[in-house]
Amino acid sequence: MAEDQKNTAPASETTKSQAAAPQASRVDRTFSSSRVPADTDAAGKTTIADGVVAKVAGIAAREVAGVYALGGGGARAFGAIRDAINATDLSQGVKVEVGETQAAADLTIVVEYPAPIQEVADNVRAAVAGAISRLVGLEVVEVNVEVNDVHIAGADDDDNESESRVA
């Protein structure tokens, strides 16, 4: 037993010194406070997936006052299930076409009653175009907004409580 203890002590000390070596090299590195690389002329290509642009557009549209939801009826029903399991799809109701320097987006929205529909659609168009330009860096050629429905607060609850007109 004593020999086993003597053999494990040096092995653990060796392991500790080996583990400490990589940590010491991390400490020796100097990090600049800026994340911008020093060589901005470096060659390479950045590719942005369509899903990224769609997600940016969906987030921007949801932030506009008067927008109740995004997507058509079936997409919203499926979205409610995803929301229940904490798997929200932020690109629901958004379709995008992305080129090398330009993007186009099509959105389907539900407007909250009594918000002015045309004003909400214009605000969605501006917010989505601004977000794609600012965050993704693409020129936005068009943003089409389809108003699919108007949501009336409390309308879903009233259907269950109303009396039947037929006996």
CSV table of C-alpha atoms in Angstrom, one decimal:
chain,number,residue,atom,x,y,z
A,1,MET,CA,0.0,0.0,0.0
A,2,ALA,CA,2.8,2.4,0.8
A,3,GLU,CA,4.4,1.8,-2.5
A,4,ASP,CA,1.1,2.6,-4.3
A,5,GLN,CA,0.9,5.9,-2.5
A,6,LYS,CA,4.5,6.8,-3.4
A,7,ASN,CA,3.9,6.0,-7.0
A,8,THR,CA,0.7,8.0,-7.4
A,9,ALA,CA,2.1,11.2,-5.7
A,10,PRO,CA,4.8,11.8,-8.4
A,11,ALA,CA,2.4,11.0,-11.2
A,12,SER,CA,-0.2,13.5,-9.9
A,13,GLU,CA,2.5,16.1,-9.5
A,14,THR,CA,3.6,15.5,-13.1
A,15,THR,CA,0.0,15.9,-14.2
A,16,LYS,CA,-0.4,19.1,-12.3
A,17,SER,CA,2.7,20.6,-13.8
A,18,GLN,CA,1.6,19.6,-17.3
A,19,ALA,CA,-1.8,21.0,-16.7
A,20,ALA,CA,-0.3,24.3,-15.4
A,21,ALA,CA,1.8,24.7,-18.6
A,22,PRO,CA,-1.0,25.5,-21.0
A,23,GLN,CA,-2.6,27.9,-18.5
A,24,ALA,CA,0.7,29.8,-18.2
A,25,SER,CA,0.9,30.2,-21.9
A,26,ARG,CA,-2.6,31.8,-21.9
A,27,VAL,CA,-1.6,34.3,-19.3
A,28,ASP,CA,1.5,35.3,-21.4
A,29,ARG,CA,-0.7,36.3,-24.3
A,30,THR,CA,-1.7,39.9,-24.7
A,31,PHE,CA,-5.2,40.7,-25.8
A,32,SER,CA,-6.1,44.1,-27.2
A,33,SER,CA,-9.3,45.7,-26.0
A,34,SER,CA,-10.6,45.9,-29.6
A,35,ARG,CA,-11.8,42.8,-31.4
A,36,VAL,CA,-11.0,44.4,-34.8
A,37,PRO,CA,-8.1,42.7,-36.5
A,38,ALA,CA,-5.0,44.7,-37.2
A,39,ASP,CA,-4.9,43.7,-40.9
A,40,THR,CA,-8.1,44.8,-42.5
A,41,ASP,CA,-6.9,44.0,-46.0
A,42,ALA,CA,-6.7,40.3,-45.4
A,43,ALA,CA,-8.2,38.2,-48.2
A,44,GLY,CA,-11.3,36.0,-47.6
A,45,LYS,CA,-15.0,35.8,-48.2
A,46,THR,CA,-17.9,36.1,-45.7
A,47,THR,CA,-21.0,34.1,-46.5
A,48,ILE,CA,-24.2,34.9,-44.6
A,49,ALA,CA,-26.8,32.2,-44.6
A,50,ASP,CA,-30.4,33.0,-45.6
A,51,GLY,CA,-31.6,31.9,-42.2
A,52,VAL,CA,-29.5,34.6,-40.5
A,53,VAL,CA,-31.0,37.3,-42.6
A,54,ALA,CA,-34.5,35.9,-42.0
A,55,LYS,CA,-33.9,35.8,-38.2
A,56,VAL,CA,-32.7,39.4,-38.2
A,57,ALA,CA,-35.8,40.5,-40.2
A,58,GLY,CA,-38.1,38.5,-37.9
A,59,ILE,CA,-36.7,40.1,-34.8
A,60,ALA,CA,-36.9,43.6,-36.3
A,61,ALA,CA,-40.5,43.1,-37.3
A,62,ARG,CA,-41.6,41.8,-33.9
A,63,GLU,CA,-40.2,44.9,-32.3
A,64,VAL,CA,-42.6,47.2,-34.2
A,65,ALA,CA,-45.5,48.6,-32.3
A,66,GLY,CA,-48.8,47.1,-33.6
A,67,VAL,CA,-47.4,43.8,-34.7
A,68,TYR,CA,-49.1,41.0,-32.9
A,69,ALA,CA,-47.5,38.0,-34.6
A,70,LEU,CA,-45.7,36.9,-37.7
A,71,GLY,CA,-46.9,34.2,-40.1
A,72,GLY,CA,-50.1,32.8,-41.5
A,73,GLY,CA,-52.7,30.8,-39.5
A,74,GLY,CA,-50.9,27.4,-39.8
A,75,ALA,CA,-47.5,28.8,-39.1
A,76,ARG,CA,-48.8,30.6,-36.0
A,77,ALA,CA,-50.5,27.4,-34.7
A,78,PHE,CA,-47.3,25.5,-35.2
A,79,GLY,CA,-45.4,28.4,-33.7
A,80,ALA,CA,-47.5,28.2,-30.6
A,81,ILE,CA,-46.5,24.6,-30.1
A,82,ARG,CA,-42.8,25.5,-30.6
A,83,ASP,CA,-43.2,28.4,-28.0
A,84,ALA,CA,-44.7,25.9,-25.5
A,85,ILE,CA,-41.5,23.8,-25.6
A,86,ASN,CA,-39.2,26.9,-25.7
A,87,ALA,CA,-38.1,26.4,-29.3
A,88,THR,CA,-39.4,29.7,-30.8
A,89,ASP,CA,-38.7,30.2,-34.5
A,90,LEU,CA,-37.7,33.9,-34.9
A,91,SER,CA,-37.9,33.6,-38.7
A,92,GLN,CA,-41.5,32.4,-38.7
A,93,GLY,CA,-43.5,34.3,-41.3
A,94,VAL,CA,-40.3,35.6,-43.0
A,95,LYS,CA,-38.9,34.6,-46.4
A,96,VAL,CA,-35.7,36.1,-47.8
A,97,GLU,CA,-33.6,36.0,-50.9
A,98,VAL,CA,-30.0,36.8,-50.3
A,99,GLY,CA,-27.4,37.6,-53.0
A,100,GLU,CA,-23.8,38.6,-52.6
A,101,THR,CA,-24.6,42.3,-51.9
A,102,GLN,CA,-28.4,42.5,-51.8
A,103,ALA,CA,-31.3,41.0,-50.0
A,104,ALA,CA,-35.1,41.0,-50.4
A,105,ALA,CA,-37.6,40.0,-47.7
A,106,ASP,CA,-41.2,38.9,-47.6
A,107,LEU,CA,-43.1,39.1,-44.3
A,108,THR,CA,-46.5,38.0,-43.2
A,109,ILE,CA,-47.8,39.8,-40.2
A,110,VAL,CA,-50.8,40.0,-37.9
A,111,VAL,CA,-51.7,43.6,-36.8
A,112,GLU,CA,-53.1,44.3,-33.4
A,113,TYR,CA,-56.5,46.1,-33.5
A,114,PRO,CA,-56.9,49.2,-33.6
A,115,ALA,CA,-53.4,50.0,-34.9
A,116,PRO,CA,-53.4,51.7,-38.3
A,117,ILE,CA,-52.6,48.8,-40.7
A,118,GLN,CA,-50.7,50.8,-43.4
A,119,GLU,CA,-48.7,52.7,-40.8
A,120,VAL,CA,-47.7,49.4,-39.1
A,121,ALA,CA,-46.7,47.9,-42.5
A,122,ASP,CA,-44.6,50.9,-43.3
A,123,ASN,CA,-42.9,50.7,-39.9
A,124,VAL,CA,-42.2,47.0,-40.4
A,125,ARG,CA,-40.7,47.7,-43.8
A,126,ALA,CA,-38.5,50.4,-42.4
A,127,ALA,CA,-37.4,48.4,-39.4
A,128,VAL,CA,-36.6,45.3,-41.4
A,129,ALA,CA,-34.7,47.2,-44.1
A,130,GLY,CA,-32.7,49.1,-41.5
A,131,ALA,CA,-31.8,46.0,-39.4
A,132,ILE,CA,-30.7,44.0,-42.5
A,133,SER,CA,-28.6,46.9,-43.7
A,134,ARG,CA,-27.1,47.7,-40.3
A,135,LEU,CA,-26.5,44.2,-38.9
A,136,VAL,CA,-25.9,42.1,-42.0
A,137,GLY,CA,-24.4,44.8,-44.3
A,138,LEU,CA,-26.5,44.0,-47.3
A,139,GLU,CA,-28.4,46.5,-49.5
A,140,VAL,CA,-32.1,45.9,-49.2
A,141,VAL,CA,-33.8,46.0,-52.5
A,142,GLU,CA,-37.4,45.4,-51.3
A,143,VAL,CA,-39.4,44.4,-48.2
A,144,ASN,CA,-42.9,43.1,-49.0
A,145,VAL,CA,-45.3,43.1,-46.1
A,146,GLU,CA,-48.5,41.0,-46.2
A,147,VAL,CA,-51.1,41.7,-43.5
A,148,ASN,CA,-52.7,38.3,-43.0
A,149,ASP,CA,-55.0,39.0,-40.1
A,150,VAL,CA,-56.0,41.5,-37.4
A,151,HIS,CA,-55.9,40.4,-33.8
A,152,ILE,CA,-58.6,41.7,-31.5
A,153,ALA,CA,-57.6,41.5,-27.8
A,154,GLY,CA,-60.0,39.3,-25.8
A,155,ALA,CA,-61.7,37.9,-29.0
A,156,ASP,CA,-60.4,34.4,-28.3
A,157,ASP,CA,-61.8,34.4,-24.8
A,158,ASP,CA,-65.2,35.8,-25.8
A,159,ASP,CA,-66.0,32.9,-28.2
A,160,ASN,CA,-66.3,30.4,-25.3
A,161,GLU,CA,-68.5,32.6,-23.2
A,162,SER,CA,-71.0,33.8,-25.8
A,163,GLU,CA,-74.5,32.4,-25.8
A,164,SER,CA,-75.6,30.2,-28.7
A,165,ARG,CA,-78.1,31.9,-31.0
A,166,VAL,CA,-79.8,28.6,-31.8
A,167,ALA,CA,-81.6,26.4,-29.3
